[in-house]
CSV table of C-alpha atoms in Angstrom, one decimal:
chain,number,residue,atom,x,y,z
A,82,MET,CA,2.3,0.9,15.3
A,83,LEU,CA,2.2,3.2,12.3
A,84,PHE,CA,-1.6,3.4,12.4
A,85,GLY,CA,-1.5,4.2,16.1
A,86,LEU,CA,1.1,6.9,15.7
A,87,PHE,CA,-0.7,8.7,12.9
A,88,PHE,CA,-4.4,8.4,13.9
A,89,GLY,CA,-5.2,11.0,16.5
A,90,ALA,CA,-7.6,13.8,17.3
A,91,GLY,CA,-7.0,15.8,14.1
A,92,ASN,CA,-7.5,12.8,11.9
A,93,LEU,CA,-11.0,12.5,13.1
A,94,ILE,CA,-12.2,16.2,13.0
A,95,PHE,CA,-10.5,17.6,9.9
A,96,PRO,CA,-11.8,15.2,7.2
A,97,LEU,CA,-15.3,15.5,8.7
A,98,HIS,CA,-15.1,19.3,8.4
A,99,LEU,CA,-13.7,19.0,4.9
A,100,GLY,CA,-16.7,17.0,3.8
A,101,GLN,CA,-19.0,19.8,5.1
A,102,LEU,CA,-17.0,22.5,3.3
A,103,ALA,CA,-16.7,20.6,0.0
A,104,GLY,CA,-20.3,19.3,-0.1
A,105,ALA,CA,-21.0,17.8,-3.5
A,106,ASN,CA,-17.3,18.3,-4.5
A,107,TRP,CA,-16.2,16.0,-1.7
A,108,GLY,CA,-14.5,13.5,-4.1
A,109,THR,CA,-12.1,16.1,-5.6
A,110,ALA,CA,-11.4,17.6,-2.2
A,111,ALA,CA,-10.7,14.1,-0.9
A,112,VAL,CA,-8.0,13.5,-3.5
A,113,GLY,CA,-6.1,16.6,-2.4
A,114,PHE,CA,-6.5,15.7,1.3
A,115,LEU,CA,-5.2,12.2,0.7
A,116,ILE,CA,-2.0,13.5,-0.8
A,117,THR,CA,-1.0,15.6,2.2
A,118,GLY,CA,-2.8,13.4,4.8
A,119,VAL,CA,-1.8,10.0,3.6
A,120,LEU,CA,0.9,9.9,0.9
A,121,LEU,CA,3.1,12.5,2.5
A,122,PRO,CA,3.2,10.9,6.0
A,123,LEU,CA,4.2,7.6,4.3
A,124,LEU,CA,7.0,9.4,2.5
A,125,SER,CA,8.1,11.0,5.7
A,126,VAL,CA,8.7,7.6,7.4
A,127,LEU,CA,10.4,6.4,4.2
A,128,ALA,CA,12.7,9.4,4.4
A,129,VAL,CA,13.8,8.5,7.9
A,130,ALA,CA,14.4,4.9,6.7
A,131,ILE,CA,16.3,5.8,3.6
A,132,THR,CA,18.6,8.4,5.2
A,133,HIS,CA,19.1,6.2,8.4
A,134,ALA,CA,18.1,9.2,10.4
A,135,ASP,CA,17.7,9.2,14.2
A,136,GLY,CA,15.0,11.8,14.2
A,137,VAL,CA,13.9,15.2,12.8
A,138,TYR,CA,17.4,16.7,13.5
A,139,ASP,CA,19.1,14.3,11.0
A,140,ILE,CA,16.6,15.1,8.3
A,141,GLY,CA,17.7,18.7,8.4
A,142,LYS,CA,21.4,18.0,9.0
A,143,PRO,CA,22.6,18.2,5.3
A,144,LEU,CA,21.9,22.0,5.7
A,145,GLY,CA,24.1,22.2,8.8
A,146,ALA,CA,23.7,21.7,12.5
A,147,GLY,CA,22.2,25.2,13.1
A,148,PHE,CA,19.4,24.7,10.6
A,149,ALA,CA,18.8,21.1,11.9
A,150,VAL,CA,18.3,22.3,15.5
A,151,VAL,CA,15.9,25.2,14.4
A,152,PHE,CA,13.9,22.8,12.2
A,153,MET,CA,13.7,20.2,15.0
A,154,VAL,CA,12.5,22.9,17.5
A,155,LEU,CA,9.9,24.2,15.1
A,156,ILE,CA,8.5,20.7,14.3
A,157,HIS,CA,8.3,19.6,17.9
A,158,ALA,CA,6.9,22.9,19.1
A,159,THR,CA,4.1,22.7,16.4
A,160,ILE,CA,3.1,19.0,16.9
A,161,GLY,CA,3.8,19.5,20.6
A,162,PRO,CA,3.0,22.2,23.1
A,163,LEU,CA,1.9,25.0,20.8
A,164,PHE,CA,-0.8,23.2,18.7
A,165,GLY,CA,-0.8,19.4,18.3
A,166,THR,CA,-0.8,18.4,22.0
A,167,PRO,CA,-3.3,21.1,23.2
A,168,ARG,CA,-5.6,19.9,20.4
A,169,THR,CA,-5.8,16.4,21.9
A,170,ALA,CA,-7.4,18.0,25.0
A,171,THR,CA,-9.6,20.5,23.2
A,172,VAL,CA,-11.0,17.9,20.8
A,173,SER,CA,-11.8,15.6,23.7
A,174,PHE,CA,-13.5,18.5,25.5
A,175,THR,CA,-15.4,19.7,22.5
A,176,VAL,CA,-16.8,16.3,21.6
A,177,GLY,CA,-17.1,14.7,25.0
A,178,ILE,CA,-17.6,17.3,27.7
A,179,ALA,CA,-18.9,20.6,26.1
A,180,PRO,CA,-22.4,19.1,25.1
A,181,PHE,CA,-23.1,18.4,28.8
A,182,VAL,CA,-21.9,21.8,30.1
A,183,PRO,CA,-24.0,25.1,30.1
A,184,LYS,CA,-22.6,27.7,27.7
A,185,ASN,CA,-21.6,30.1,30.5
A,186,MET,CA,-19.6,27.4,32.3
A,187,GLN,CA,-17.6,26.1,29.3
A,188,GLY,CA,-14.5,28.2,30.0
A,189,THR,CA,-14.2,27.0,33.6
A,190,ALA,CA,-15.0,23.4,32.5
A,191,LEU,CA,-12.2,23.5,29.9
A,192,LEU,CA,-9.8,24.8,32.5
A,193,ILE,CA,-10.5,22.0,34.9
A,194,PHE,CA,-10.7,19.3,32.2
A,195,SER,CA,-7.4,20.3,30.5
A,196,ALA,CA,-5.6,20.5,33.9
A,197,LEU,CA,-6.7,17.0,34.8
A,198,PHE,CA,-5.9,15.8,31.2
A,199,PHE,CA,-2.3,17.1,31.2
A,200,LEU,CA,-1.7,16.0,34.8
A,201,ALA,CA,-2.6,12.5,33.7
A,202,ALA,CA,-0.4,12.8,30.6
A,203,PHE,CA,2.5,14.0,32.8
A,204,GLY,CA,1.9,11.1,35.3
A,205,PHE,CA,1.9,8.4,32.6
A,206,SER,CA,5.0,9.9,30.9
A,207,TYR,CA,7.0,10.5,34.0
A,208,HIS,CA,8.5,7.0,34.3
A,209,GLN,CA,8.1,6.3,30.5
A,210,ASN,CA,6.1,3.2,31.4
A,211,ASN,CA,3.8,1.2,29.2
A,212,ILE,CA,0.6,1.4,31.2
A,213,LEU,CA,-1.3,3.8,28.9
A,214,SER,CA,0.1,2.3,25.7
A,215,ASN,CA,-1.2,-1.1,26.9
A,216,VAL,CA,-4.6,0.4,27.7
A,217,GLY,CA,-4.5,2.0,24.3
A,218,LYS,CA,-4.1,-1.4,22.7
A,219,VAL,CA,-7.5,-2.3,24.0
A,220,LEU,CA,-9.3,1.1,23.9
A,221,ASN,CA,-8.1,2.3,20.5
A,222,PRO,CA,-9.5,-0.7,18.6
A,223,LEU,CA,-12.7,-0.4,20.7
A,224,PHE,CA,-12.9,3.3,19.7
A,225,LEU,CA,-12.4,2.4,16.0
A,226,SER,CA,-15.0,-0.4,16.3
A,227,LEU,CA,-17.6,2.1,17.6
A,228,LEU,CA,-16.5,4.6,14.9
A,229,PHE,CA,-17.2,2.0,12.2
A,230,LEU,CA,-20.6,1.3,13.9
A,231,VAL,CA,-21.3,5.0,13.5
A,232,PHE,CA,-20.3,4.7,9.8
A,233,LEU,CA,-22.5,1.7,9.4
A,234,VAL,CA,-25.6,3.5,10.8
A,235,ALA,CA,-24.7,6.7,9.0
A,236,PHE,CA,-24.6,5.0,5.6
A,237,ALA,CA,-27.7,2.9,6.3
A,238,ARG,CA,-29.6,5.9,7.4
A,239,PRO,CA,-28.0,8.9,5.6
A,240,LEU,CA,-28.7,12.4,6.8
A,241,GLY,CA,-28.6,13.7,3.2
A,242,ASN,CA,-27.4,13.1,-0.3
A,243,PRO,CA,-23.7,14.1,-0.7
A,244,GLN,CA,-24.1,14.5,-4.5
A,245,THR,CA,-26.6,17.4,-4.0
A,246,ALA,CA,-25.0,18.9,-0.8
A,247,ALA,CA,-24.2,22.6,-0.8
A,248,VAL,CA,-20.6,23.6,-1.7
A,249,THR,CA,-18.9,26.5,0.1
A,250,ALA,CA,-17.4,29.3,-2.1
A,251,ALA,CA,-13.8,28.2,-1.7
A,252,TYR,CA,-14.6,24.6,-2.8
A,253,LYS,CA,-16.6,25.5,-5.9
A,254,HIS,CA,-13.6,25.8,-8.1
A,255,GLY,CA,-10.6,25.0,-5.8
A,256,ALA,CA,-11.7,21.8,-4.2
A,257,LEU,CA,-8.5,19.9,-5.0
A,258,VAL,CA,-6.0,22.5,-3.8
A,259,ASN,CA,-8.1,23.4,-0.7
A,260,GLY,CA,-8.3,19.7,0.2
A,261,PHE,CA,-4.6,19.5,-0.2
A,262,LEU,CA,-4.1,22.5,2.1
A,263,GLU,CA,-6.6,21.1,4.6
A,264,GLY,CA,-4.5,18.0,4.9
A,265,TYR,CA,-1.8,20.1,6.5
A,266,ASN,CA,-4.0,20.3,9.6
A,267,THR,CA,-3.5,16.6,10.4
A,268,MET,CA,0.2,17.4,11.0
A,269,ASP,CA,1.0,13.8,10.1
A,270,ALA,CA,3.9,14.5,7.7
A,271,LEU,CA,5.6,16.4,10.6
A,272,ALA,CA,4.7,13.6,13.0
A,273,GLY,CA,6.1,11.1,10.6
A,274,LEU,CA,9.5,12.8,10.8
A,275,ALA,CA,9.4,12.9,14.6
A,276,PHE,CA,8.1,9.3,15.0
A,277,GLY,CA,9.8,7.7,12.0
A,278,VAL,CA,12.8,6.7,13.9
A,279,THR,CA,10.5,4.8,16.4
A,280,VAL,CA,9.2,2.7,13.5
A,281,VAL,CA,12.6,2.1,11.9
A,282,THR,CA,14.1,1.1,15.3
A,283,ALA,CA,11.2,-1.4,15.8
A,284,VAL,CA,11.8,-2.9,12.4
A,285,ARG,CA,15.5,-3.3,13.1
A,286,GLY,CA,14.6,-4.9,16.4
A,287,MET,CA,12.7,-7.5,14.6
A,288,GLY,CA,15.8,-8.7,12.8
A,289,GLN,CA,16.0,-6.6,9.7
A,290,LYS,CA,19.5,-5.2,9.7
A,291,ASN,CA,20.1,-4.4,6.0
A,292,ALA,CA,19.2,-0.8,5.1
A,293,LYS,CA,17.3,-1.9,2.0
A,294,SER,CA,15.4,-4.5,3.9
A,295,VAL,CA,14.4,-2.0,6.6
A,296,SER,CA,13.2,0.5,3.9
A,297,LYS,CA,11.2,-2.3,2.2
A,298,VAL,CA,9.5,-3.4,5.4
A,299,VAL,CA,8.7,0.2,6.4
A,300,ALA,CA,7.3,0.8,2.9
A,301,LYS,CA,5.0,-2.3,3.0
A,302,SER,CA,3.8,-1.7,6.6
A,303,GLY,CA,3.5,2.0,5.9
A,304,LEU,CA,1.4,1.4,2.8
A,305,LEU,CA,-1.0,-0.9,4.8
A,306,ALA,CA,-1.3,1.7,7.6
A,307,VAL,CA,-1.9,4.7,5.4
A,308,LEU,CA,-4.4,2.8,3.2
A,309,ALA,CA,-6.4,2.0,6.4
A,310,ILE,CA,-6.2,5.7,7.5
A,311,GLY,CA,-7.1,6.8,3.9
A,312,PHE,CA,-10.2,4.6,4.0
A,313,ILE,CA,-11.3,6.1,7.3
A,314,TYR,CA,-10.7,9.6,5.8
A,315,LEU,CA,-12.9,8.9,2.8
A,316,LEU,CA,-15.8,7.6,5.0
A,317,LEU,CA,-15.4,10.7,7.3
A,318,ILE,CA,-15.4,13.1,4.4
A,319,LEU,CA,-18.4,11.5,2.9
A,320,MET,CA,-20.2,11.4,6.2
A,321,GLY,CA,-19.4,15.2,6.6
A,322,ALA,CA,-21.0,15.9,3.2
A,323,MET,CA,-24.1,13.8,4.1
A,324,SER,CA,-24.5,15.7,7.4
A,325,LEU,CA,-25.4,18.8,5.4
A,326,GLY,CA,-28.8,17.3,4.9
A,327,ARG,CA,-29.5,17.9,8.6
A,328,PHE,CA,-26.9,20.5,9.8
A,329,LYS,CA,-25.2,23.7,8.6
A,330,VAL,CA,-21.4,23.8,8.2
A,331,SER,CA,-20.1,23.7,11.7
A,332,ASP,CA,-17.3,25.9,13.2
A,333,ASN,CA,-15.0,22.8,13.4
A,334,GLY,CA,-15.1,19.0,12.9
A,335,GLY,CA,-15.4,18.4,16.7
A,336,VAL,CA,-18.8,20.1,16.7
A,337,ALA,CA,-19.9,18.2,13.6
A,338,PHE,CA,-18.8,14.8,15.0
A,339,ASN,CA,-20.7,15.6,18.2
A,340,GLN,CA,-23.9,16.5,16.2
A,341,ILE,CA,-23.8,13.3,14.1
A,342,VAL,CA,-23.2,10.9,17.0
A,343,ASN,CA,-26.0,12.6,18.9
A,344,VAL,CA,-28.4,11.9,16.1
A,345,TYR,CA,-27.6,8.2,15.8
A,346,GLY,CA,-26.6,7.3,19.4
A,347,GLY,CA,-28.3,9.7,21.6
A,348,VAL,CA,-26.8,10.9,24.9
A,349,PHE,CA,-25.6,7.4,25.9
A,350,GLY,CA,-23.8,6.8,22.5
A,351,GLN,CA,-22.3,10.2,22.7
A,352,ALA,CA,-21.0,9.7,26.2
A,353,LEU,CA,-19.5,6.3,25.5
A,354,LEU,CA,-17.8,7.5,22.3
A,355,ALA,CA,-16.6,10.7,24.1
A,356,PHE,CA,-15.0,8.6,26.8
A,357,LEU,CA,-13.1,6.4,24.4
A,358,LEU,CA,-12.1,9.4,22.3
A,359,THR,CA,-10.7,11.0,25.4
A,360,VAL,CA,-8.6,8.0,26.2
A,361,THR,CA,-7.4,7.7,22.6
A,362,CYS,CA,-6.4,11.4,22.7
A,363,LEU,CA,-4.7,10.9,26.0
A,364,THR,CA,-2.5,8.1,24.6
A,365,THR,CA,-1.6,10.5,21.7
A,366,ALA,CA,-0.8,13.3,24.2
A,367,VAL,CA,1.4,10.9,26.2
A,368,GLY,CA,3.3,10.0,23.0
A,369,LEU,CA,3.7,13.7,22.0
A,370,VAL,CA,4.9,15.0,25.4
A,371,ALA,CA,7.3,12.1,25.9
A,372,ALA,CA,8.7,12.5,22.4
A,373,PHE,CA,9.1,16.3,22.9
A,374,ALA,CA,10.9,15.8,26.3
A,375,GLN,CA,13.2,13.0,25.0
A,376,ASP,CA,14.3,14.9,21.9
A,377,PHE,CA,14.9,18.2,23.7
A,378,HIS,CA,16.7,16.4,26.5
A,379,LYS,CA,18.9,14.7,23.9
A,380,HIS,CA,19.9,18.0,22.2
A,381,PHE,CA,19.8,20.2,25.4
A,382,PRO,CA,20.9,17.8,28.1
A,383,GLN,CA,21.5,20.6,30.7
A,384,VAL,CA,17.7,20.4,31.3
A,385,SER,CA,16.4,17.1,32.5
A,386,TYR,CA,13.8,14.9,30.8
A,387,HIS,CA,11.4,15.5,33.6
A,388,ALA,CA,11.8,19.3,33.4
A,389,TRP,CA,11.2,19.3,29.6
A,390,LEU,CA,8.2,17.0,30.3
A,391,ALA,CA,6.7,19.5,32.8
A,392,LEU,CA,7.3,22.4,30.5
A,393,SER,CA,5.6,20.6,27.6
A,394,CYS,CA,2.6,19.7,29.7
A,395,LEU,CA,2.3,23.2,31.2
A,396,ALA,CA,2.6,24.9,27.8
A,397,SER,CA,0.0,22.5,26.3
A,398,PHE,CA,-2.4,23.2,29.2
A,399,LEU,CA,-2.1,26.9,28.7
A,400,ALA,CA,-2.5,26.7,24.9
A,401,ALA,CA,-5.5,24.3,25.3
A,402,ASN,CA,-7.5,27.0,27.2
A,403,PHE,CA,-7.6,29.2,24.2
A,404,GLY,CA,-10.1,26.8,22.7
A,405,LEU,CA,-10.2,24.5,19.6
A,406,ASP,CA,-11.2,27.3,17.2
A,407,THR,CA,-8.3,29.6,18.3
A,408,ILE,CA,-5.8,26.7,18.2
A,409,ILE,CA,-6.8,25.9,14.6
A,410,ALA,CA,-6.8,29.5,13.5
A,411,TRP,CA,-3.2,30.1,14.8
A,412,SER,CA,-1.8,26.7,13.8
A,413,THR,CA,-2.8,27.2,10.2
A,414,PRO,CA,-0.1,29.9,9.5
A,415,MET,CA,2.6,27.8,11.1
A,416,LEU,CA,1.6,24.8,9.0
A,417,MET,CA,1.6,27.0,5.8
A,418,PHE,CA,5.3,27.7,6.6
A,419,LEU,CA,6.4,24.3,7.9
A,420,TYR,CA,4.7,22.0,5.5
A,421,PRO,CA,6.4,23.3,2.4
A,422,LEU,CA,9.8,23.0,4.1
A,423,SER,CA,8.9,19.5,5.4
A,424,MET,CA,7.6,18.4,2.0
A,425,VAL,CA,10.8,19.4,0.1
A,426,LEU,CA,13.0,17.9,2.8
A,427,ILE,CA,11.0,14.7,2.8
A,428,LEU,CA,11.2,14.4,-1.0
A,429,LEU,CA,14.9,15.4,-1.0
A,430,SER,CA,15.6,12.7,1.6
A,431,VAL,CA,13.7,10.0,-0.3
A,432,CYS,CA,15.7,10.9,-3.5
A,433,SER,CA,19.0,11.7,-1.7
A,434,PRO,CA,20.8,8.6,-3.1
A,435,LEU,CA,20.5,10.1,-6.6
A,436,PHE,CA,22.6,13.1,-5.7
A,437,LYS,CA,24.6,11.6,-2.8
A,438,THR,CA,22.8,13.8,-0.2
A,439,ASP,CA,24.8,16.8,-1.5
A,440,GLY,CA,24.0,19.8,0.8
A,441,VAL,CA,24.2,22.1,-2.2
A,442,VAL,CA,21.0,20.7,-3.6
A,443,TYR,CA,19.3,21.0,-0.2
A,444,PHE,CA,20.6,24.6,0.2
A,445,PHE,CA,19.1,25.9,-3.1
A,446,VAL,CA,15.8,24.2,-2.7
A,447,ILE,CA,15.3,25.4,0.9
A,448,VAL,CA,16.4,29.0,0.1
A,449,PHE,CA,14.0,29.2,-2.8
A,450,THR,CA,11.2,27.6,-0.6
A,451,VAL,CA,11.5,29.4,2.7
A,452,VAL,CA,10.8,33.0,1.5
A,453,PRO,CA,7.5,32.4,-0.3
A,454,ALA,CA,6.5,30.0,2.5
A,455,LEU,CA,7.0,32.9,5.0
A,456,GLY,CA,4.7,34.9,2.8
A,457,ASP,CA,2.1,32.2,2.8
A,458,MET,CA,2.4,32.1,6.6
A,459,VAL,CA,1.8,35.8,7.0
A,460,VAL,CA,-1.2,35.8,4.7
A,461,ALA,CA,-2.8,32.9,6.6
A,462,PHE,CA,-2.6,34.6,10.0
A,463,PRO,CA,-5.9,35.9,11.5
A,464,SER,CA,-6.8,39.4,10.5
A,465,VAL,CA,-5.0,41.0,13.4
A,466,VAL,CA,-1.7,40.2,11.5
A,467,SER,CA,-2.8,39.5,7.9
A,468,GLN,CA,-4.8,42.8,7.6
A,469,SER,CA,-2.1,44.9,9.3
A,470,SER,CA,0.1,47.2,7.2
A,471,PHE,CA,2.9,44.6,7.5
A,472,GLY,CA,0.6,41.8,6.4
A,473,LEU,CA,-0.8,43.7,3.5
A,474,ALA,CA,2.7,44.7,2.3
A,475,VAL,CA,3.8,41.1,2.4
A,476,ALA,CA,0.7,40.0,0.5
A,477,SER,CA,1.2,42.5,-2.2
A,478,VAL,CA,4.7,41.1,-2.9
A,479,ARG,CA,3.7,37.5,-2.5
A,480,ASN,CA,0.7,37.8,-4.8
A,481,HIS,CA,3.0,38.3,-7.8
A,482,LEU,CA,4.3,34.7,-7.4
A,483,PRO,CA,2.8,31.9,-9.5
A,484,LEU,CA,0.0,29.9,-7.7
A,485,ALA,CA,-0.1,32.4,-4.8
A,486,ASN,CA,-3.9,32.6,-5.0
A,487,MET,CA,-3.9,28.9,-4.3
A,488,GLY,CA,-1.6,29.1,-1.2
A,489,LEU,CA,1.2,27.4,-3.1
A,490,SER,CA,3.5,30.3,-3.9
A,491,TRP,CA,6.4,28.2,-2.8
A,492,LEU,CA,6.0,25.4,-5.4
A,493,VAL,CA,7.5,27.0,-8.5
A,494,PRO,CA,10.4,28.7,-6.6
A,495,ALA,CA,11.2,25.3,-5.0
A,496,LEU,CA,11.4,23.7,-8.5
A,497,VAL,CA,13.7,26.5,-9.7
A,498,GLY,CA,15.9,25.9,-6.6
A,499,LEU,CA,16.0,22.2,-7.3
A,500,ALA,CA,17.0,22.8,-10.9
A,501,ILE,CA,19.8,25.1,-9.9
A,502,GLY,CA,21.0,22.8,-7.1
A,503,LEU,CA,21.2,19.8,-9.4
A,504,VAL,CA,23.1,21.7,-12.0
A,505,VAL,CA,25.6,23.0,-9.4
A,506,HIS,CA,25.9,19.4,-8.0
A,507,PHE,CA,26.6,17.8,-11.4
A,508,VAL,CA,28.9,20.5,-12.5
A,509,LYS,CA,30.9,20.3,-9.3
A,510,ASN,CA,31.1,16.5,-9.6
A,511,LYS,CA,32.2,16.7,-13.2
A,512,LYS,CA,35.0,19.1,-12.2
A,513,LEU,CA,36.0,16.9,-9.4
A,514,ALA,CA,36.1,13.8,-11.7
A,515,SER,CA,38.2,15.8,-14.2
A,516,THR,CA,40.7,16.8,-11.5
A,517,LEU,CA,41.0,13.2,-10.3
A,518,GLU,CA,41.7,12.0,-13.8
A,519,GLU,CA,44.4,14.6,-14.3
A,520,ASP,CA,46.0,13.6,-11.0
């Protein structure tokens, strides 16, 4: 279940693209990518298990109901109709349909394909039935089998030597950090918060009632799932680096995947893999639109589940028609903002028993994290925002923070906030203990 929840469209294209960007430095970049793409998603599921949360809302609840609702909306909007769900359609189109369509017809083809794709997603989600998930149980393993066949052929007949592959400028000296930031694009840490409750509920349904037992089972199964995903990531990154022996760095991983499969499998192999990828992405899309509709209906019950579902599918359809490159370009700034907040909340949740989930600790960490994260977001926007007078003014202030040049301007302030929060927590507890002793 964990593997199925986490492995989607982005998990295929981003590590492949990372391999092309990092070239000979693929190993260092892979370490950074695995931290945010593998370790953090595991911690996000553990955070849900440890805090007995019922979803994203409960993870943010120590900071108050208002913050929890805003955080939930931002997470679901990002992994849902704004970026994550549209990406399932655009990756399917870029890999599967675009190679067979003339350049001047691609806009129309994407419009028709995405309309059919989200109509299917709406139909399968409408009654919350298990038809597509059952199909996915057959087709997802079949897709992975074909993917490993591609790996087998790719390593038996490599397109180039990864150790001598060209390295792009950003990865010559900053491979680790850039790999770390590239892992944001998988959105898996955010998905772990949204889907973690599904996993925890399933574990409890299998007879594990004790909180510690649930956490232990989630940890073990989570470790197996993320190790499997991590192994696939490594192979994809290495394959991306090898592809530089034949191709230039592509605009995105979808194009690179299409080029590689075409070399080894020809038109038939490309068409077969594209069909299976489309079904795999459709199962992911169904899960995302249903999760969005269920959570929003739970917190905003005035609007029905079906209305939220229709809104999610319509918004996803509209966003998908901006194209994969545009979706990636505009999702990056949002992830630069949301990932730091999610990371600190995940780590605070995992460690919450140490400070009794005191909201004071959460408050100081988030306050010290949110401002620099907003700066990182503005700087990461496309030039229409980042190079505007507002964007340049924000950048000039943000650039004075430690690690700003690495896109991690939030890290040192977050640690300062943690130190202050813990001091306030223990001082408060000491005073309370003294008062109780006097009484």
